[in-house]
C-alpha positions as CSV (number, residue, x, y, z in Angstrom):
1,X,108.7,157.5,185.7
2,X,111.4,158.3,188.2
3,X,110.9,158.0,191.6
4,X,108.4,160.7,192.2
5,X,108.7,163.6,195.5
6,X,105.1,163.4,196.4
7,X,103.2,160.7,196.4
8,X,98.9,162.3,196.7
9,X,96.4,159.2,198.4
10,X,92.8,160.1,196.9
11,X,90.1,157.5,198.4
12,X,87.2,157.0,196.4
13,X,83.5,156.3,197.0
14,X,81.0,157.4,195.1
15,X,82.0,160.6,194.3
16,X,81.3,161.2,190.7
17,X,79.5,164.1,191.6
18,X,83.3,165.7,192.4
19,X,85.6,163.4,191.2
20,X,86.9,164.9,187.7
21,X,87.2,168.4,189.2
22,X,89.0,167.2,192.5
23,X,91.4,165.1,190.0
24,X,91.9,167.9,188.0
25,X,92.6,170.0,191.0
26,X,96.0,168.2,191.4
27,X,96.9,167.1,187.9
28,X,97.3,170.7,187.2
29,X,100.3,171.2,189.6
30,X,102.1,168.2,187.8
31,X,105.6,168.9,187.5
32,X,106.9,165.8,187.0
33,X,107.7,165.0,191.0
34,X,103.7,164.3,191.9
35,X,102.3,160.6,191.3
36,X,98.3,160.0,192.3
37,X,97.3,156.7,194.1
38,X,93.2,157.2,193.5
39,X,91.7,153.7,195.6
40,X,88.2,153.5,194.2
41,X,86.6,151.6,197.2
42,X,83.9,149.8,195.3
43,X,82.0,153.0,193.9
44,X,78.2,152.4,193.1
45,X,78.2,155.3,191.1
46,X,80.5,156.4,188.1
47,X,83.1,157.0,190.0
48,X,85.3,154.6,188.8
49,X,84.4,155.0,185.0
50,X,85.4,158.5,185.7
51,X,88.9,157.9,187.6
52,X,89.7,155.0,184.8
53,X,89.3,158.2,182.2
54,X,91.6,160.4,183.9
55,X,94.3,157.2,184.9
56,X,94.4,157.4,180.7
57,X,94.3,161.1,180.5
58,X,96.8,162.2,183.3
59,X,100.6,162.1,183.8
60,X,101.6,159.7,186.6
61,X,98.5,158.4,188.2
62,X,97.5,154.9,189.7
63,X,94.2,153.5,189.9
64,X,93.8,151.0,192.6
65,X,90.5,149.0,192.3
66,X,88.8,147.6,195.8
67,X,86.8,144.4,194.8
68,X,84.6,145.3,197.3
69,X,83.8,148.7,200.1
70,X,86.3,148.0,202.4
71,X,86.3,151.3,204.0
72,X,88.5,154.6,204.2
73,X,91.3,153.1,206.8
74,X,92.1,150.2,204.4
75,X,92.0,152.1,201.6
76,X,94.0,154.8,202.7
77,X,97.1,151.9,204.1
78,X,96.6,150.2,200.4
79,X,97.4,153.6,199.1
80,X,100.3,153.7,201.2
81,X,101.5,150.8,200.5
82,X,101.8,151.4,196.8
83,X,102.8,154.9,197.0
84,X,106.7,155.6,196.2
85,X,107.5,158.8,197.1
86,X,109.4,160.9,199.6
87,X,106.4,162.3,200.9
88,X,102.7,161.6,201.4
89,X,100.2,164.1,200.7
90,X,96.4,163.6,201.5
91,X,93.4,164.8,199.3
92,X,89.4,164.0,199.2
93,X,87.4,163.3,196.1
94,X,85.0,165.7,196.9
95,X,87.6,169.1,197.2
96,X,89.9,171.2,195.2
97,X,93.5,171.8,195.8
98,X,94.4,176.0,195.4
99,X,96.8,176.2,192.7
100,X,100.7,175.9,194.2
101,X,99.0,173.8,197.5
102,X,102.1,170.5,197.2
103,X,105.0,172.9,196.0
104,X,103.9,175.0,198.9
105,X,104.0,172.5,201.3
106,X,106.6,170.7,200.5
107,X,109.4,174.3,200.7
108,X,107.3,174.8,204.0
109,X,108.3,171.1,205.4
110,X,111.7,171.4,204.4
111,X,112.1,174.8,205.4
112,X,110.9,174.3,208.8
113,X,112.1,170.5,209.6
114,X,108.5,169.9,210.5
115,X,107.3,166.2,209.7
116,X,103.9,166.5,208.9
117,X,101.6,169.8,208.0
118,X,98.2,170.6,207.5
119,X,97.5,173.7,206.6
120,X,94.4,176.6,206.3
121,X,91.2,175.8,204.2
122,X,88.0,177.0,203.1
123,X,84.7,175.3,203.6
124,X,81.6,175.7,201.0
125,X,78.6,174.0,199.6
126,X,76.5,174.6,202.9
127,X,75.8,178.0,203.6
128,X,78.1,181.2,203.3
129,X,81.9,180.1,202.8
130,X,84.3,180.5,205.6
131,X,88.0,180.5,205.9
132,X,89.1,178.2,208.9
133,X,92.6,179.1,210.2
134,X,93.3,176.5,213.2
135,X,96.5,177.0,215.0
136,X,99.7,176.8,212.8
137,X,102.5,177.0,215.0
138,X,103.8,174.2,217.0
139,X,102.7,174.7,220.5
140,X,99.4,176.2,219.8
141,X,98.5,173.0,217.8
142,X,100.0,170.5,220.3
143,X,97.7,172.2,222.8
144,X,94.6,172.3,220.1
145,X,95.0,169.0,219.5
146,X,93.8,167.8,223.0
147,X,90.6,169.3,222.3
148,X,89.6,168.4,218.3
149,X,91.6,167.6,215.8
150,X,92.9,170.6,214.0
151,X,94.4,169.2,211.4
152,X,92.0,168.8,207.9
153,X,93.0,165.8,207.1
154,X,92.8,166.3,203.0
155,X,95.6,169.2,203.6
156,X,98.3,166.6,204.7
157,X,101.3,166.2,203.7
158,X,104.2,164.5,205.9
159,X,107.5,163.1,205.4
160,X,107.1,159.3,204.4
161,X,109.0,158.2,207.7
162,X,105.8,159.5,209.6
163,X,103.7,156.7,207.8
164,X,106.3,154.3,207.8
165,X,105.5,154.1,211.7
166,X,102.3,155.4,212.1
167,X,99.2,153.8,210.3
168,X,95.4,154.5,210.2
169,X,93.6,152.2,212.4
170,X,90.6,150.5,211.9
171,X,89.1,150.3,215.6
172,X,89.1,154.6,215.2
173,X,87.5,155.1,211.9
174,X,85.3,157.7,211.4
175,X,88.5,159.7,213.4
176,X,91.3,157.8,212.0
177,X,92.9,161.1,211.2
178,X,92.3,162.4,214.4
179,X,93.9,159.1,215.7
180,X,96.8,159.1,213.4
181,X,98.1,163.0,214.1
182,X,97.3,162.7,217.7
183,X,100.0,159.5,218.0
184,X,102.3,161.0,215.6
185,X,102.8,164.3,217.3
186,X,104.1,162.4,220.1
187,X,106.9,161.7,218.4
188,X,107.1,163.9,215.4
189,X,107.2,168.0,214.5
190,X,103.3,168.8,213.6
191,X,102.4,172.3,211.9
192,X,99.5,173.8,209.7
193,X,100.9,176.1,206.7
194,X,99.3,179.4,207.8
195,X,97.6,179.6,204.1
196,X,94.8,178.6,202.3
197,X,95.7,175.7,200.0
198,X,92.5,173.6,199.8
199,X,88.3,174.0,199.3
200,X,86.6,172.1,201.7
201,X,83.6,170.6,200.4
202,X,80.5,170.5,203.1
203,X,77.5,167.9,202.2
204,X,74.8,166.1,203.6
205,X,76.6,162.6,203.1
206,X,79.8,163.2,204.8
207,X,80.7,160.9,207.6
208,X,81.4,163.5,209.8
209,X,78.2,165.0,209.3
210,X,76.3,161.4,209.4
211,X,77.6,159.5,212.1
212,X,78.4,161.9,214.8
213,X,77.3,159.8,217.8
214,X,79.8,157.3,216.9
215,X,82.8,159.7,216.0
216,X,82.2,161.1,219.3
217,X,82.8,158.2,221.3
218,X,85.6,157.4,219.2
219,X,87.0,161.4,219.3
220,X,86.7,160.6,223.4
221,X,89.3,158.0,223.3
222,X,91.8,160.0,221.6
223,X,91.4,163.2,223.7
224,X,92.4,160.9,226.8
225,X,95.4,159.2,224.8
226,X,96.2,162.9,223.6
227,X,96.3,164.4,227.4
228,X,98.6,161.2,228.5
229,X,101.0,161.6,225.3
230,X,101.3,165.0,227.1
231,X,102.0,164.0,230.5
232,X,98.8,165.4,231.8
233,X,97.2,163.4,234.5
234,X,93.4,163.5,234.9
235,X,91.0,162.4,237.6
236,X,87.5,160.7,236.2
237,X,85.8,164.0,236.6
238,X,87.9,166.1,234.6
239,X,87.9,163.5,232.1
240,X,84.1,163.9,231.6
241,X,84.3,168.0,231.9
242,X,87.5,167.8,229.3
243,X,85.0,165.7,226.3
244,X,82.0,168.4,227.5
245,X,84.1,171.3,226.0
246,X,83.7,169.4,222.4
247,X,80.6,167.5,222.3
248,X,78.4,167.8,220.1
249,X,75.3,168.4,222.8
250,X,74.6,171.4,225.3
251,X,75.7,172.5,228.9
252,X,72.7,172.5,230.8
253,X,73.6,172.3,234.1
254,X,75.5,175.2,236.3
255,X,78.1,172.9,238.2
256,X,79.0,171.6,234.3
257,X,80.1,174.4,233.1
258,X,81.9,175.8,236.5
259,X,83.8,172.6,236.5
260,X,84.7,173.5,233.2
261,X,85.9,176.4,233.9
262,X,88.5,174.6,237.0
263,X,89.6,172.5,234.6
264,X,90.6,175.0,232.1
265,X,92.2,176.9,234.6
266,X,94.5,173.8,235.7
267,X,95.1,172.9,232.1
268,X,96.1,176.7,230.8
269,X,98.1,176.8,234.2
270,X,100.2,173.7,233.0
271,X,101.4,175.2,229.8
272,X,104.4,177.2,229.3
273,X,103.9,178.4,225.8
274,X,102.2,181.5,225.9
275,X,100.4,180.5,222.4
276,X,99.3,177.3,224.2
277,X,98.1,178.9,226.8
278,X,96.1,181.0,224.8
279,X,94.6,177.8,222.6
280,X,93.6,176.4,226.2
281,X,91.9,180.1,227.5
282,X,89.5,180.0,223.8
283,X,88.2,176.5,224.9
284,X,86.1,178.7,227.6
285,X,84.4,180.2,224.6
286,X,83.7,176.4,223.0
287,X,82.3,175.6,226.6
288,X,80.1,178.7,226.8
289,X,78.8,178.1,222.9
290,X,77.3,175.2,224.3
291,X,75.9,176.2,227.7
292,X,73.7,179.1,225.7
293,X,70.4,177.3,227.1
294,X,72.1,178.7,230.7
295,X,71.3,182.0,229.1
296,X,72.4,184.6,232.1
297,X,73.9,182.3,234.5
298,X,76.6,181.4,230.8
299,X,76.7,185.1,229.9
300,X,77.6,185.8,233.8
301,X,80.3,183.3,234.5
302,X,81.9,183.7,230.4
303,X,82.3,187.2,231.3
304,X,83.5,186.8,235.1
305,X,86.0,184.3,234.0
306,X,90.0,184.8,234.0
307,X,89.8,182.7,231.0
308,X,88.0,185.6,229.5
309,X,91.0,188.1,228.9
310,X,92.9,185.2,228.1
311,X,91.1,183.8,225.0
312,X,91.2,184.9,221.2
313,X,87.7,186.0,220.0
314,X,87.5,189.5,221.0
315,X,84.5,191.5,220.6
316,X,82.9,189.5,218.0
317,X,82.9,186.3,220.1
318,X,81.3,188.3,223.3
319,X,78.6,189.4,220.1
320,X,77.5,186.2,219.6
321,X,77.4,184.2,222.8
322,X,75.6,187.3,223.9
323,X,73.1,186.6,221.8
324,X,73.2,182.8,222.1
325,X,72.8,183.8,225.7
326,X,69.4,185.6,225.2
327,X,68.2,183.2,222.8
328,X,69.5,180.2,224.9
329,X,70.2,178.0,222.1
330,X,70.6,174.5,222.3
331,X,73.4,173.3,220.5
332,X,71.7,170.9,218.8
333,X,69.0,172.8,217.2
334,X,68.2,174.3,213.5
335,X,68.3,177.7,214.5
336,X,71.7,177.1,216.0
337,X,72.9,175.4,212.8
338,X,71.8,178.1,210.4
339,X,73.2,180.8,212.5
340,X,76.6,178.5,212.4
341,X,76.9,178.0,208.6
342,X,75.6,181.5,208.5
343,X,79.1,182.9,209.9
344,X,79.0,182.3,214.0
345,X,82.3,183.2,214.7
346,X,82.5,182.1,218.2
């Protein structure tokens, strides 16, 4: 074939479960200008039986075979390596690209002069399925992006120059995405297509679901890389208070979640984008989500907070950290969970 436009990475690990749908999912906007790079990573499964079946069946796909698991970061540069187009999109063996997702993304890159875009998505298989809209335009996800990643990483696509200089790392897997975009937008144009262009698959066996202890300390790292690729200084302190706002674990103590609060004040006071500002302001809401076993003394300084007007959430929000408040949740607990995939909107 011709050199192709789009070049789409698929890592594979025992995902027969998913595979031929996921596959399918992108052979069906073939228009000549997409190639697949699938990288079976030493599948136990029938994984591979099942990508060697559709290398036969579709137009313009590559099979890499790992001899052995060598993990999602090498898997991910071999894919890079052999792919041969313009631009590099990213998908997971376990979702399903919306119909129209690459041509989509591709007008919207070209369009816009942004380098690399992620865009809108909708998570299922656990629970009730929920649309997640991170922040799409470019100040609101600069400033996101110092907190989290907000960038689902099977919704990339980015020019081919972005990966010709930036490459996943193996010291930050388990966040190598995370990683990748937060070095990137340092240097390049980052966006999320304000659209729905991929199903998110939720499961037990995810490593994000699996091995959050260590993508946390990991996910740590990069928020302090993130906050000096920004030019904002820190003190120890307000590095400790800025991973609070995200961990995975409760607020339990008062002066926590005040110094919080000082911290987001400085932080939203050092933006000049009135979007970033407000990304910055709807971290209080994170913070107070996880200080729910402070029952009153959260619901009392949420409320009382200038970051309170200033944060997206509305009505809804002060619902349910209202009620977190009387129930004082821990974060960590099943009833917490189940109200979560059960549509928490805060």
């Amino acid at each position: 074939m011709s050199e192709p436009t789009i070049s789409v990475l698929i890592p594979i690990y025992n995902g027969a479960k998913w595979l031929a749908r996921a596959l399918a999912s992108v052979e069906e906007q073939q228009d000549g200008s997409i190639e697949i790079i699938a990288i079976d990573d030493g599948s136990t499964d029938r994984s591979l039986v099942i990508a060697e079946q559709a290398e036969l069946t579709f137009r313009n796909m590559k099979l890499l075979r790992n001899e052995r698991n060598l993990g999602i970061v090498a898997s991910l540069n071999r894919g890079l390596d052999a792919a041969r187009g313009r631009f590099i999109a990213r998908m997971d063996s376990d979702d399903v690209c919306r119909p129209g997702r690459f041509a989509k993304q591709l007008a919207f890159l070209e369009r816009t002069g942004v380098d690399l875009c992620g865009s809108w998505f909708t998570e299922f298989g656990q629970g009730l399925a929920r649309t997640v809209r991170w922040p799409h335009q470019e100040p609101a996800l600069r400033a996101a992006m110092l907190f989290q990643n907000t960038i689902c990483h099977p919704t990339v696509m980015a020019r081919r120059k972005v990966f010709e200089q930036f490459r996943y790392r193996e010291e930050y897997r388990l966040a190598e995405d995370y990683d990748l975009f937060a070095r990137a937008s340092a240097k390049f144009r980052i966006a999320n297509v304000p659209e729905v262009l991929l199903r998110y698959r939720r499961h037990a066996q995810q490593a994000t679901q699996a091995k959050r202890e260590s993508m946390e300390r990991i996910t740590r790292q990069i928020r302090q890389q993130a906050l000096q690729s920004q030019n904002v200084e820190t003190t120890i302190e307000e590095q400790r208070l800025h991973n609070l706002i995200r961990a995975p674990s409760s607020i339990t103590a008062m002066d926590d979640l005040e110094g919080i609060e000082a911290w987001l004040l400085k932080l939203h006071a050092l933006q000049s984008d009135p979007l970033a500002k407000r990304v910055v302001a709807s971290q209080w809401v994170r913070a107070c989500i996880r200080a729910a076993p402070l029952g009153g003394g959260m619901w009392n300084a949420f409320r009382s907070s200038p970051l309170h007007g200033a944060a997206a959430g509305g009505s809804t929000a002060n619902m349910d950290l209202r009620i977190l408040s009387l129930l004082k949740l821990d974060y960590g607990s099943k009833p917490f969970d189940i109200m979560r995939r059960f549509g928490l909107s805060a």
